[in-house]
CSV table of C-alpha atoms in Angstrom, one decimal:
chain,number,residue,atom,x,y,z
A,1,UNK,CA,23.1,2.1,20.2
A,2,UNK,CA,20.4,4.8,21.2
A,3,UNK,CA,17.0,3.7,22.3
A,4,UNK,CA,13.8,5.1,20.4
A,5,UNK,CA,11.9,7.9,21.9
A,6,UNK,CA,8.8,6.8,23.0
A,7,UNK,CA,4.9,8.0,22.5
A,8,UNK,CA,3.1,9.4,25.6
A,9,UNK,CA,2.0,5.8,26.0
A,10,UNK,CA,5.5,4.9,26.8
A,11,UNK,CA,5.9,2.3,24.1
A,12,UNK,CA,7.7,2.8,20.8
A,13,UNK,CA,5.9,3.4,17.6
A,14,UNK,CA,6.7,0.2,15.6
A,15,UNK,CA,4.5,0.2,12.7
A,16,UNK,CA,2.4,2.6,10.6
A,17,UNK,CA,0.0,2.0,8.0
A,18,UNK,CA,-0.3,4.7,5.3
A,19,UNK,CA,-3.5,5.1,3.3
A,20,UNK,CA,-2.3,6.2,0.0
A,21,UNK,CA,-5.7,6.7,-1.6
A,22,UNK,CA,-9.4,6.2,-1.0
A,23,UNK,CA,-9.7,5.2,-4.6
A,24,UNK,CA,-10.0,1.5,-5.6
A,25,UNK,CA,-10.5,-0.6,-8.8
A,26,UNK,CA,-12.4,-3.3,-6.8
A,27,UNK,CA,-15.7,-3.6,-5.2
A,28,UNK,CA,-15.1,-6.1,-2.5
A,29,UNK,CA,-18.3,-6.7,-0.3
A,30,UNK,CA,-16.1,-7.0,2.9
A,31,UNK,CA,-14.1,-3.8,2.3
A,32,UNK,CA,-14.8,-0.6,4.3
A,33,UNK,CA,-13.5,1.8,1.7
A,34,UNK,CA,-16.9,1.2,-0.2
A,35,UNK,CA,-15.6,2.8,-3.5
A,36,UNK,CA,-19.0,3.2,-4.9
A,37,UNK,CA,-19.8,5.5,-2.4
A,38,UNK,CA,-16.7,7.6,-3.3
A,39,UNK,CA,-17.2,10.5,-5.7
A,40,UNK,CA,-14.6,10.7,-8.5
A,41,UNK,CA,-13.2,13.8,-6.9
A,42,UNK,CA,-12.7,12.1,-3.7
A,43,UNK,CA,-11.6,9.0,-5.1
A,44,UNK,CA,-8.6,10.9,-6.7
A,45,UNK,CA,-7.5,12.1,-3.2
A,46,UNK,CA,-3.8,10.8,-2.9
A,47,UNK,CA,-1.7,11.1,0.1
A,48,UNK,CA,1.0,14.0,-0.8
A,49,UNK,CA,4.4,12.7,-1.0
A,50,UNK,CA,5.9,15.7,1.2
A,51,UNK,CA,3.4,14.9,3.9
A,52,UNK,CA,4.3,11.3,3.8
A,53,UNK,CA,8.0,12.2,4.0
A,54,UNK,CA,7.4,14.4,7.0
A,55,UNK,CA,5.4,11.8,8.9
A,56,UNK,CA,8.2,9.1,8.1
A,57,UNK,CA,11.1,11.5,9.3
A,58,UNK,CA,8.8,12.0,12.6
A,59,UNK,CA,8.2,8.4,13.2
A,60,UNK,CA,11.6,7.2,12.7
A,61,UNK,CA,13.1,8.4,16.1
A,62,UNK,CA,10.0,6.9,17.9
A,63,UNK,CA,11.2,3.2,17.1
A,64,UNK,CA,9.6,2.6,13.6
A,65,UNK,CA,10.5,-0.6,12.1
A,66,UNK,CA,7.7,-1.5,9.6
A,67,UNK,CA,5.6,0.5,7.1
A,68,UNK,CA,2.6,-0.9,5.4
A,69,UNK,CA,1.2,1.0,2.3
A,70,UNK,CA,-2.6,0.4,1.6
A,71,UNK,CA,-5.6,2.1,0.5
A,72,UNK,CA,-7.9,1.8,-1.2
A,73,UNK,CA,-5.5,0.4,-3.9
A,74,UNK,CA,-2.1,1.6,-3.3
A,75,UNK,CA,-1.0,1.0,-7.2
A,76,UNK,CA,-3.6,3.6,-8.1
A,77,UNK,CA,-1.2,6.4,-6.2
A,78,UNK,CA,0.5,8.0,-9.3
A,79,UNK,CA,3.8,8.5,-7.3
A,80,UNK,CA,4.1,4.9,-5.6
A,81,UNK,CA,7.6,4.4,-6.7
A,82,UNK,CA,8.6,7.6,-5.4
A,83,UNK,CA,7.1,6.9,-2.0
A,84,UNK,CA,9.0,3.5,-2.0
A,85,UNK,CA,12.2,5.4,-3.0
A,86,UNK,CA,11.5,8.0,0.0
A,87,UNK,CA,11.2,5.0,2.5
A,88,UNK,CA,14.4,3.4,1.2
A,89,UNK,CA,16.2,6.9,1.4
A,90,UNK,CA,14.9,8.0,4.7
A,91,UNK,CA,14.8,4.8,6.6
A,92,UNK,CA,16.5,2.1,4.7
A,93,UNK,CA,16.2,-0.6,7.3
A,94,UNK,CA,12.6,-0.2,7.6
A,95,UNK,CA,10.4,-3.2,6.6
A,96,UNK,CA,8.2,-2.4,3.9
A,97,UNK,CA,5.1,-4.0,2.5
A,98,UNK,CA,2.2,-3.0,-0.1
A,99,UNK,CA,-1.3,-4.5,0.6
A,100,UNK,CA,-3.0,-4.9,-2.8
A,101,UNK,CA,-6.1,-6.3,-4.4
A,102,UNK,CA,-3.8,-7.4,-7.2
A,103,UNK,CA,-5.4,-5.3,-10.0
A,104,UNK,CA,-2.5,-3.2,-11.5
A,105,UNK,CA,-0.7,-2.7,-14.8
A,106,UNK,CA,2.4,-5.0,-15.0
A,107,UNK,CA,4.6,-1.8,-15.7
A,108,UNK,CA,3.8,-0.7,-12.2
A,109,UNK,CA,5.0,-3.9,-10.8
A,110,UNK,CA,8.2,-3.4,-12.9
A,111,UNK,CA,8.9,0.0,-11.2
A,112,UNK,CA,9.2,-2.1,-7.9
A,113,UNK,CA,11.4,-4.9,-6.8
A,114,UNK,CA,9.3,-7.6,-5.1
A,115,UNK,CA,12.7,-8.6,-3.2
A,116,UNK,CA,12.8,-5.1,-1.9
A,117,UNK,CA,8.8,-4.5,-1.3
A,118,UNK,CA,7.0,-7.4,-0.4
A,119,UNK,CA,3.6,-7.5,-1.6
A,120,UNK,CA,0.4,-8.8,0.2
A,121,UNK,CA,-2.2,-9.8,-2.0
A,122,UNK,CA,-5.9,-9.9,-0.9
A,123,UNK,CA,-7.5,-12.5,-3.1
A,124,UNK,CA,-11.1,-13.4,-2.7
A,125,UNK,CA,-13.1,-16.3,-4.2
A,126,UNK,CA,-14.0,-15.7,-7.9
A,127,UNK,CA,-17.5,-15.0,-7.3
A,128,UNK,CA,-16.6,-12.2,-4.9
A,129,UNK,CA,-15.3,-9.9,-7.8
A,130,UNK,CA,-17.7,-7.7,-9.7
A,131,UNK,CA,-15.9,-8.4,-12.9
A,132,UNK,CA,-14.9,-12.0,-13.4
A,133,UNK,CA,-11.8,-10.8,-15.1
A,134,UNK,CA,-10.4,-9.4,-12.0
A,135,UNK,CA,-9.9,-12.5,-10.3
A,136,UNK,CA,-7.7,-13.8,-13.3
A,137,UNK,CA,-5.9,-10.6,-13.4
A,138,UNK,CA,-5.0,-10.7,-9.7
A,139,UNK,CA,-3.9,-14.3,-10.0
A,140,UNK,CA,-1.6,-13.6,-13.1
A,141,UNK,CA,-0.1,-10.6,-11.2
A,142,UNK,CA,0.7,-12.9,-8.3
A,143,UNK,CA,2.6,-15.1,-10.8
A,144,UNK,CA,4.3,-11.9,-12.4
A,145,UNK,CA,5.4,-10.9,-8.9
A,146,UNK,CA,6.9,-14.3,-8.2
A,147,UNK,CA,9.0,-14.3,-11.5
């Protein structure tokens, strides 16, 4: 088995966080994204799938073992399923996780396999949501992911 190439620091690159979008459908007080300060045009900025693939191919020989998809809200990226397929095609053994606020449409969840793509839900107290329905939606999506 070959050893991974190293970065200038001499240590292998084990994990990358990809920020798929600056857009978010929540307004969490603690979040650094602060979507209310993002114009709709900026909020629609998504990580290009080809750029993602290029970075992933460059990172693999450096020892990449984990990829986290985050944002904003990664489920807002229109090509999330394609990004997941790209990871599985280029680096099938890489551990993958999606960090989400939990507010997404069930059909998006259906396009992913929770056994293949672990979801990490960031759930706050009900009072932290600007829309009280969002808390219930996030809890319901957790339940759907566990089915």
